[in-house]
């Protein structure tokens, strides 16, 4: 058994590499937060495109639906490779997009962010859609009967109510997104899993990866509990409203 | 000021309105009665184009609105206020915000003007002390009075009421009917779909009996309630008045 503990819980290795792995986890968090913020915004745009009314907007709806279907069907890893491998060579794009270096972060960081935001935007769009469709139709009718345009009704009446409903499922998706950021290491970005792997390759010991796993858990478990509490609170509200 | 000529509306195979002709003069209170499924709600929804009619013409203040385009549509709806059976207040806004939001967004009224107007209207429907409450903290009767104030805030030329007391507990019906009575006495043009025959008898200038998507009979309340010409009007009135 001691070989088990030695392989996974070697305190010397953990202590020695703690700051390196923690720094990796910091990059994981940064990557997660930036990607999620963009994915949530992009997802809302997609959801609103998908909900746009009337025959003239049919192409917009079709475009949004196709995008969502396709992006949900492709592995994130593949999107990361597609972007990082070839976008730098697309000479019709502006330099800033081919070799992004915003806020001093390297291009591999931004290719990772773009791939995650484009992929998760599709997932978030579906979450928003459920939220938008969950707002009773009477709300739309009331807003329109007051003379609000479709966009005004969305902005002032429907979206604010939908956002409340979608926060718990969004946080759930955020946990999934956070774990998926580890895929960006394949293009050389050093986040927590990559940091742990480098230590593993040097020491033939997995304890640094265990440390990375712990950091994930310390972050995601409270988040999962928070989601549960938000859901319970919403259910209580719904019951109250129905009573 | 409001004319309907041969208005038709179907939902799929269901032919709900089968050629409605009616006309409402300025200051008129017209009550629409009839069995459930007769098309009463659909009629109101067609008038403010929440449900665009398939055939026929609707003329509002001399202008045909039936084929209104999007921008005209919002203009039309500003002229026509609507109050719903289920209130449809915006749950994420206070009573006062419910009354000011469309003034701000649709009419671009300055904030203090919208608030002053909103407060005056809420006072008028007897809710001076409930302005900052959210809808879930208000009784059904109070919510419905907020909904009336919300519609009035847009300075409509016509008000549509869609069975506005049907979702209320019996003891709350009166406060809503009183608010409507007051409105009628001030000369508001009103089209009221209702099951409150006593109210219709007191307030209406004319009563329309709608059955199977057509105007089966039309006349003064005295004529309709006391000596209906049509067999089906008599049957309907016997059924609703006997208990």
XYZ file of C-alpha atoms in Angstrom:
486
model
C 0.000 0.000 0.000
C 2.798 2.416 0.746
C 3.735 2.457 -2.933
C 0.175 3.689 -3.588
C 0.547 6.581 -1.196
C 3.996 7.277 -2.482
C 2.741 7.458 -6.069
C -0.218 9.713 -5.379
C 0.370 11.514 -2.112
C 4.112 12.131 -1.819
C 4.164 15.135 0.478
C 7.716 16.106 -0.466
C 6.825 16.317 -4.129
C 3.607 18.162 -3.323
C 5.413 20.676 -1.123
C 8.206 21.150 -3.611
C 5.881 21.810 -6.562
C 3.026 23.485 -4.757
C 3.564 26.988 -6.090
C 4.156 25.721 -9.645
C 0.903 23.750 -9.642
C -0.967 26.606 -7.938
C 0.244 28.963 -10.622
C -1.076 26.501 -13.193
C -4.409 26.472 -11.418
C -4.424 30.259 -11.523
C -4.064 30.020 -15.308
C -6.887 27.461 -15.378
C -9.125 29.883 -13.477
C -8.212 32.802 -15.693
C -8.822 30.755 -18.822
C -12.161 29.546 -17.393
C -13.463 32.945 -16.364
C -12.505 34.740 -19.574
C -13.874 31.925 -21.759
C -17.076 31.609 -19.755
C -17.765 35.352 -19.878
C -17.387 35.325 -23.646
C -19.318 32.059 -24.024
C -22.224 33.416 -21.965
C -22.434 36.582 -24.042
C -22.113 34.690 -27.311
C -24.683 32.163 -26.107
C -27.204 34.930 -25.383
C -26.676 36.383 -28.850
C -27.232 32.931 -30.380
C -30.331 32.322 -28.264
C -31.835 35.686 -29.256
C -31.045 34.967 -32.905
C -32.786 31.649 -32.524
C -35.845 33.312 -30.959
C -36.136 36.097 -33.524
C -39.705 36.166 -34.813
C -41.346 36.203 -38.213
C -40.592 34.977 -41.685
C -37.982 37.633 -42.596
C -35.812 36.364 -39.738
C -35.943 32.750 -40.895
C -32.345 32.769 -42.250
C -31.126 34.161 -38.919
C -32.888 31.394 -37.032
C -31.591 28.749 -39.426
C -28.053 30.069 -39.075
C -28.232 30.022 -35.274
C -29.719 26.524 -35.178
C -27.100 25.116 -37.577
C -24.283 26.717 -35.620
C -25.578 25.332 -32.328
C -26.034 21.837 -33.766
C -22.599 21.762 -35.368
C -20.682 23.159 -32.402
C -22.371 20.798 -29.991
C -21.372 17.921 -32.242
C -17.641 18.662 -32.507
C -15.140 17.806 -29.766
C -13.655 20.888 -28.130
C -10.162 19.486 -28.630
C -10.759 19.458 -32.365
C -11.856 23.082 -32.354
C -8.742 24.046 -30.394
C -6.538 22.323 -32.968
C -8.443 23.813 -35.911
C -8.035 27.335 -34.582
C -4.478 27.256 -33.277
C -3.117 25.268 -36.230
C -4.384 27.405 -39.057
C -5.730 30.777 -37.968
C -2.159 32.205 -37.878
C -1.873 31.429 -41.608
C -5.176 33.010 -42.661
C -3.661 36.123 -44.210
C -7.050 37.749 -44.875
C -7.529 38.150 -41.133
C -6.093 41.169 -39.330
C -2.777 40.648 -37.592
C -4.446 41.095 -34.195
C -6.556 37.978 -34.762
C -3.846 35.844 -36.342
C -1.442 36.468 -33.480
C -3.578 37.714 -30.593
C -1.681 39.083 -27.625
C -4.332 41.077 -25.719
C -3.503 41.940 -22.099
C -0.069 40.368 -22.458
C -1.406 36.832 -22.729
C 0.139 34.566 -25.391
C -1.679 33.577 -28.583
C -2.196 29.994 -27.364
C -4.201 31.385 -24.442
C -6.453 33.324 -26.810
C -6.884 30.435 -29.250
C -7.949 28.363 -26.253
C -10.366 31.078 -25.126
C -11.825 31.375 -28.629
C -12.313 27.620 -29.011
C -13.976 27.295 -25.617
C -16.181 30.362 -26.109
C -17.281 29.217 -29.588
C -18.062 25.698 -28.369
C -19.633 26.530 -25.032
C -21.559 29.415 -26.577
C -23.633 26.723 -28.286
C -24.317 24.987 -24.979
C -25.150 28.240 -23.237
C -27.473 29.172 -26.102
C -29.517 26.077 -25.314
C -29.602 26.955 -21.633
C -30.801 30.473 -22.451
C -33.381 29.069 -24.826
C -34.874 26.936 -22.075
C -34.887 30.023 -19.852
C -36.501 32.256 -22.461
C -39.122 29.662 -23.317
C -39.834 29.200 -19.622
C -41.103 32.775 -19.297
C -44.905 32.585 -19.714
C -46.194 33.798 -23.065
C -48.504 36.239 -21.291
C -45.405 38.295 -20.449
C -44.621 38.742 -24.123
C -48.241 39.582 -24.878
C -48.372 42.138 -22.085
C -45.143 43.784 -23.257
C -46.231 43.843 -26.889
C -49.702 45.144 -25.985
C -47.971 48.139 -24.398
C -46.304 48.876 -27.726
C -42.872 47.452 -26.969
C -40.987 46.105 -29.964
C -39.745 42.521 -29.939
C -36.284 43.658 -28.862
C -37.639 45.956 -26.144
C -39.834 43.182 -24.773
C -36.830 40.855 -24.773
C -34.552 43.345 -23.110
C -36.836 44.722 -20.404
C -39.267 41.898 -19.728
C -38.238 38.467 -21.000
C -34.446 38.312 -20.656
C -34.320 39.657 -17.063
C -36.768 36.946 -16.008
C -34.979 34.280 -18.029
C -31.559 35.145 -16.554
C -32.767 34.295 -13.058
C -33.897 30.887 -14.244
C -30.707 30.092 -16.103
C -28.149 30.939 -13.427
C -28.102 27.449 -11.838
C -27.763 25.497 -15.114
C -25.160 28.045 -16.247
C -23.068 27.444 -13.155
C -23.319 23.713 -13.834
C -22.030 24.281 -17.322
C -19.296 26.459 -15.885
C -17.995 23.512 -13.889
C -17.882 21.445 -17.072
C -16.191 24.294 -18.917
C -13.601 24.691 -16.209
C -12.599 21.056 -16.458
C -12.458 21.261 -20.240
C -9.933 24.101 -20.131
C -7.297 21.425 -19.479
C -7.555 20.560 -23.176
C -5.770 23.782 -24.055
C -2.538 22.234 -22.818
C -2.236 20.279 -26.084
C -1.234 23.501 -27.828
C 1.322 24.229 -25.134
C -0.548 26.348 -22.628
C 0.598 25.586 -19.076
C -2.457 25.283 -16.896
C -2.878 23.057 -13.867
C -2.989 19.680 -15.616
C -0.011 20.528 -17.813
C 1.908 21.690 -14.726
C 1.142 18.434 -12.951
C 2.151 16.428 -15.996
C 5.483 18.145 -16.265
C 6.225 17.247 -12.656
C 5.019 13.704 -13.315
C 7.385 13.383 -16.270
C 10.327 14.572 -14.183
C 9.666 12.566 -11.038
C 7.825 9.467 -12.321
C 5.302 10.248 -9.611
C 1.695 11.527 -9.869
C 1.410 13.484 -6.646
C 1.494 16.872 -8.374
C -1.494 15.788 -10.478
C -3.292 14.705 -7.309
C -2.635 18.183 -6.001
C -4.191 19.631 -9.161
C -7.225 17.398 -8.705
C -7.593 18.651 -5.135
C -7.521 22.233 -6.285
C -10.300 21.495 -8.781
C -12.367 19.817 -6.111
C -11.905 22.627 -3.593
C -13.263 24.983 -6.214
C -16.009 22.943 -7.867
C -17.650 21.258 -4.876
C -18.763 24.537 -3.225
C -19.956 25.654 -6.646
C -22.060 22.518 -6.983
C -23.525 23.130 -3.519
C -24.299 26.713 -4.470
C -26.151 25.485 -7.551
C -28.232 23.158 -5.370
C -29.135 25.970 -3.021
C -30.103 28.313 -5.849
C -32.314 25.625 -7.356
C -33.977 24.931 -4.003
C -34.595 28.651 -3.525
C -36.128 28.995 -6.979
C -38.395 26.031 -6.400
C -39.583 27.598 -3.165
C -40.327 30.815 -5.053
C -42.223 28.976 -7.747
C -44.301 27.185 -5.130
C -45.037 30.488 -3.419
C -46.069 32.106 -6.663
C -48.382 29.210 -7.448
C -49.984 29.248 -4.007
C -63.533 55.111 -33.980
C -63.019 51.351 -34.240
C -64.468 49.352 -37.097
C -64.226 45.647 -37.826
C -65.377 44.281 -41.171
C -65.601 40.585 -41.881
C -62.685 39.668 -39.619
C -61.581 36.033 -39.812
C -59.040 34.155 -37.731
C -58.128 30.468 -37.638
C -55.654 28.476 -35.633
C -54.721 25.579 -37.882
C -57.996 23.906 -38.777
C -59.892 25.681 -36.045
C -61.853 28.549 -37.575
C -62.323 30.750 -34.504
C -63.587 34.024 -35.934
C -65.898 33.568 -38.912
C -66.525 37.077 -40.130
C -66.913 39.610 -37.347
C -68.509 42.964 -38.063
C -68.640 45.485 -35.296
C -68.178 49.158 -34.732
C -67.345 51.112 -31.627
C -67.812 54.863 -31.336
C -65.727 57.182 -29.191
C -66.701 56.927 -25.549
C -68.676 53.723 -26.076
C -68.521 50.848 -23.669
C -69.168 47.640 -25.577
C -69.483 44.414 -23.624
C -68.858 41.154 -25.433
C -70.540 38.105 -23.962
C -70.878 34.536 -25.136
C -70.090 30.918 -24.351
C -66.517 29.777 -23.896
C -64.895 29.004 -27.203
C -67.003 31.596 -28.989
C -63.868 33.554 -29.893
C -64.178 36.440 -27.427
C -60.512 36.536 -26.404
C -59.362 35.974 -29.962
C -61.489 38.932 -31.025
C -59.693 41.234 -28.577
C -56.292 39.844 -29.592
C -57.123 40.556 -33.212
C -58.120 44.129 -32.465
C -54.680 45.013 -31.116
C -53.032 42.663 -33.628
C -51.509 40.336 -31.057
C -53.148 37.819 -33.391
C -53.165 39.240 -36.903
C -56.476 38.448 -38.611
C -56.347 36.504 -41.869
C -59.183 38.241 -43.629
C -61.206 41.390 -43.235
C -60.388 44.904 -42.166
C -59.820 46.657 -38.876
C -59.998 50.422 -38.967
C -58.842 52.474 -36.004
C -59.585 56.195 -36.017
C -60.036 56.177 -39.779
C -56.817 54.287 -40.497
C -56.766 50.721 -41.631
C -54.431 48.802 -39.322
C -55.003 45.259 -40.508
C -51.828 45.042 -42.584
C -49.750 47.241 -40.316
C -46.018 46.740 -40.615
C -43.823 46.261 -37.587
C -43.233 49.925 -36.828
C -46.877 50.831 -37.361
C -47.837 47.850 -35.254
C -46.164 49.242 -32.171
C -47.865 52.560 -32.850
C -51.247 50.866 -33.075
C -50.705 49.025 -29.824
C -49.894 52.267 -28.028
C -53.322 53.522 -28.995
C -54.994 50.369 -27.661
C -54.544 49.366 -24.034
C -55.188 45.805 -22.972
C -55.860 44.152 -19.622
C -55.581 40.376 -19.366
C -57.373 37.686 -17.423
C -54.099 36.559 -15.809
C -52.906 40.153 -15.120
C -49.516 39.427 -16.726
C -47.734 41.945 -14.531
C -43.955 41.907 -14.821
C -42.939 39.953 -11.700
C -39.415 41.379 -11.553
C -40.686 44.948 -11.325
C -42.544 46.809 -8.591
C -46.077 48.094 -9.096
C -44.720 51.530 -9.978
C -42.058 50.136 -12.309
C -44.727 48.073 -14.045
C -46.555 51.310 -14.784
C -43.474 53.305 -15.831
C -41.422 50.830 -17.902
C -43.347 51.175 -21.159
C -43.658 54.941 -20.729
C -39.876 55.091 -20.547
C -39.054 52.624 -23.313
C -41.909 53.080 -25.761
C -42.852 56.730 -25.296
C -39.395 57.963 -24.222
C -40.965 59.934 -21.417
C -38.495 61.551 -19.026
C -38.090 59.582 -15.835
C -39.735 61.999 -13.402
C -42.654 62.559 -15.751
C -43.203 58.791 -16.078
C -43.001 58.356 -12.322
C -45.413 61.229 -11.664
C -47.870 59.768 -14.154
C -47.454 56.275 -12.721
C -48.050 57.479 -9.168
C -51.134 59.431 -10.181
C -52.584 56.393 -11.955
C -51.872 54.036 -9.077
C -53.523 56.507 -6.717
C -56.500 56.634 -9.013
C -56.984 52.858 -8.787
C -56.548 53.040 -5.012
C -53.022 51.675 -4.687
C -51.139 54.704 -3.359
C -49.665 52.594 -0.550
C -48.582 49.664 -2.758
C -46.350 51.418 -5.286
C -43.115 49.773 -4.247
C -44.509 46.272 -3.755
C -43.680 43.451 -6.144
C -46.661 41.736 -7.794
C -46.254 38.532 -5.768
C -47.011 40.554 -2.622
C -50.275 41.914 -4.026
C -53.706 40.297 -4.068
C -55.268 39.389 -7.407
C -57.532 42.407 -7.300
C -54.612 44.712 -6.572
C -52.552 43.145 -9.354
C -55.370 43.628 -11.804
C -55.705 47.270 -10.816
C -51.968 47.738 -11.383
C -52.479 46.163 -14.801
C -55.228 48.678 -15.575
C -52.973 51.546 -14.494
C -50.141 50.104 -16.590
C -52.314 50.142 -19.707
C -53.663 53.637 -18.957
C -50.137 55.004 -18.614
C -49.762 54.814 -22.375
C -52.714 57.205 -22.876
C -54.647 54.700 -24.968
C -57.632 55.759 -27.008
C -59.331 52.394 -26.570
C -59.099 49.914 -23.704
C -59.633 46.183 -24.147
C -60.548 44.042 -21.139
C -60.251 40.282 -21.493
C -62.272 38.575 -18.743
C -60.331 40.601 -16.221
C -62.257 39.344 -13.203
C -62.415 35.658 -14.120
C -59.218 34.742 -12.283
C -60.191 36.633 -9.133
C -61.640 35.422 -5.864
C -65.273 36.610 -5.640
C -64.603 39.198 -2.926
C -61.950 40.875 -5.108
C -64.103 41.265 -8.197
C -65.798 44.428 -7.066
C -62.703 46.596 -6.633
C -61.683 45.839 -10.213
C -65.152 46.444 -11.612
C -65.313 49.721 -9.678
C -62.100 50.888 -11.308
C -63.565 49.996 -14.704
C -66.842 51.706 -13.910
C -64.990 54.875 -13.056
C -63.035 54.670 -16.268
C -66.241 54.230 -18.266
C -67.843 57.216 -16.565
C -64.844 59.325 -17.574
C -65.637 58.572 -21.196
C -62.996 55.966 -22.042
C -63.794 53.873 -25.092
C -63.885 50.279 -23.873
C -64.384 46.809 -25.295
C -65.026 44.448 -22.416
C -65.188 40.685 -22.671
C -66.915 39.603 -19.494
C -69.037 37.062 -17.681
C -70.262 39.716 -15.239
C -73.733 40.180 -16.663
C -74.754 42.642 -13.973
C -71.747 44.822 -14.791
C -72.534 44.596 -18.494
C -76.111 45.572 -17.788
C -75.077 48.637 -15.793
C -72.124 49.963 -17.732
C -72.461 48.879 -21.337
C -73.828 51.134 -24.026
C -74.090 48.086 -26.210
C -73.838 44.344 -25.682
C -72.559 41.958 -28.315
C -73.391 38.282 -28.070
C -70.703 36.252 -29.759
C -71.321 32.626 -30.661
C -69.280 30.259 -32.826
C -67.138 33.050 -34.193
C -69.884 35.395 -35.349
C -71.859 38.232 -33.805
C -75.108 36.403 -33.129
C -76.910 39.364 -31.649
C -76.186 42.946 -30.763
C -78.164 45.598 -28.942
C -78.599 47.717 -25.846
C -78.232 45.852 -22.548
C -81.977 46.196 -21.923
C -82.805 44.619 -25.238
C -80.255 41.796 -24.996
C -80.925 40.865 -21.386
C -84.669 41.383 -21.299
C -85.907 40.499 -24.732
C -83.232 38.676 -26.728
C -84.319 37.978 -30.274
C -82.159 34.956 -30.928
C -82.808 31.527 -29.526
C -79.139 30.898 -28.713
C -78.822 34.215 -26.887
C -81.750 33.219 -24.738
C -80.260 29.802 -24.062
C -76.929 31.282 -23.084
C -78.458 33.877 -20.776
C -80.718 31.289 -19.162
C -77.684 29.113 -18.486
C -75.540 31.868 -16.936
C -78.255 33.705 -15.060
C -80.150 30.851 -13.493
C -77.740 29.933 -10.688
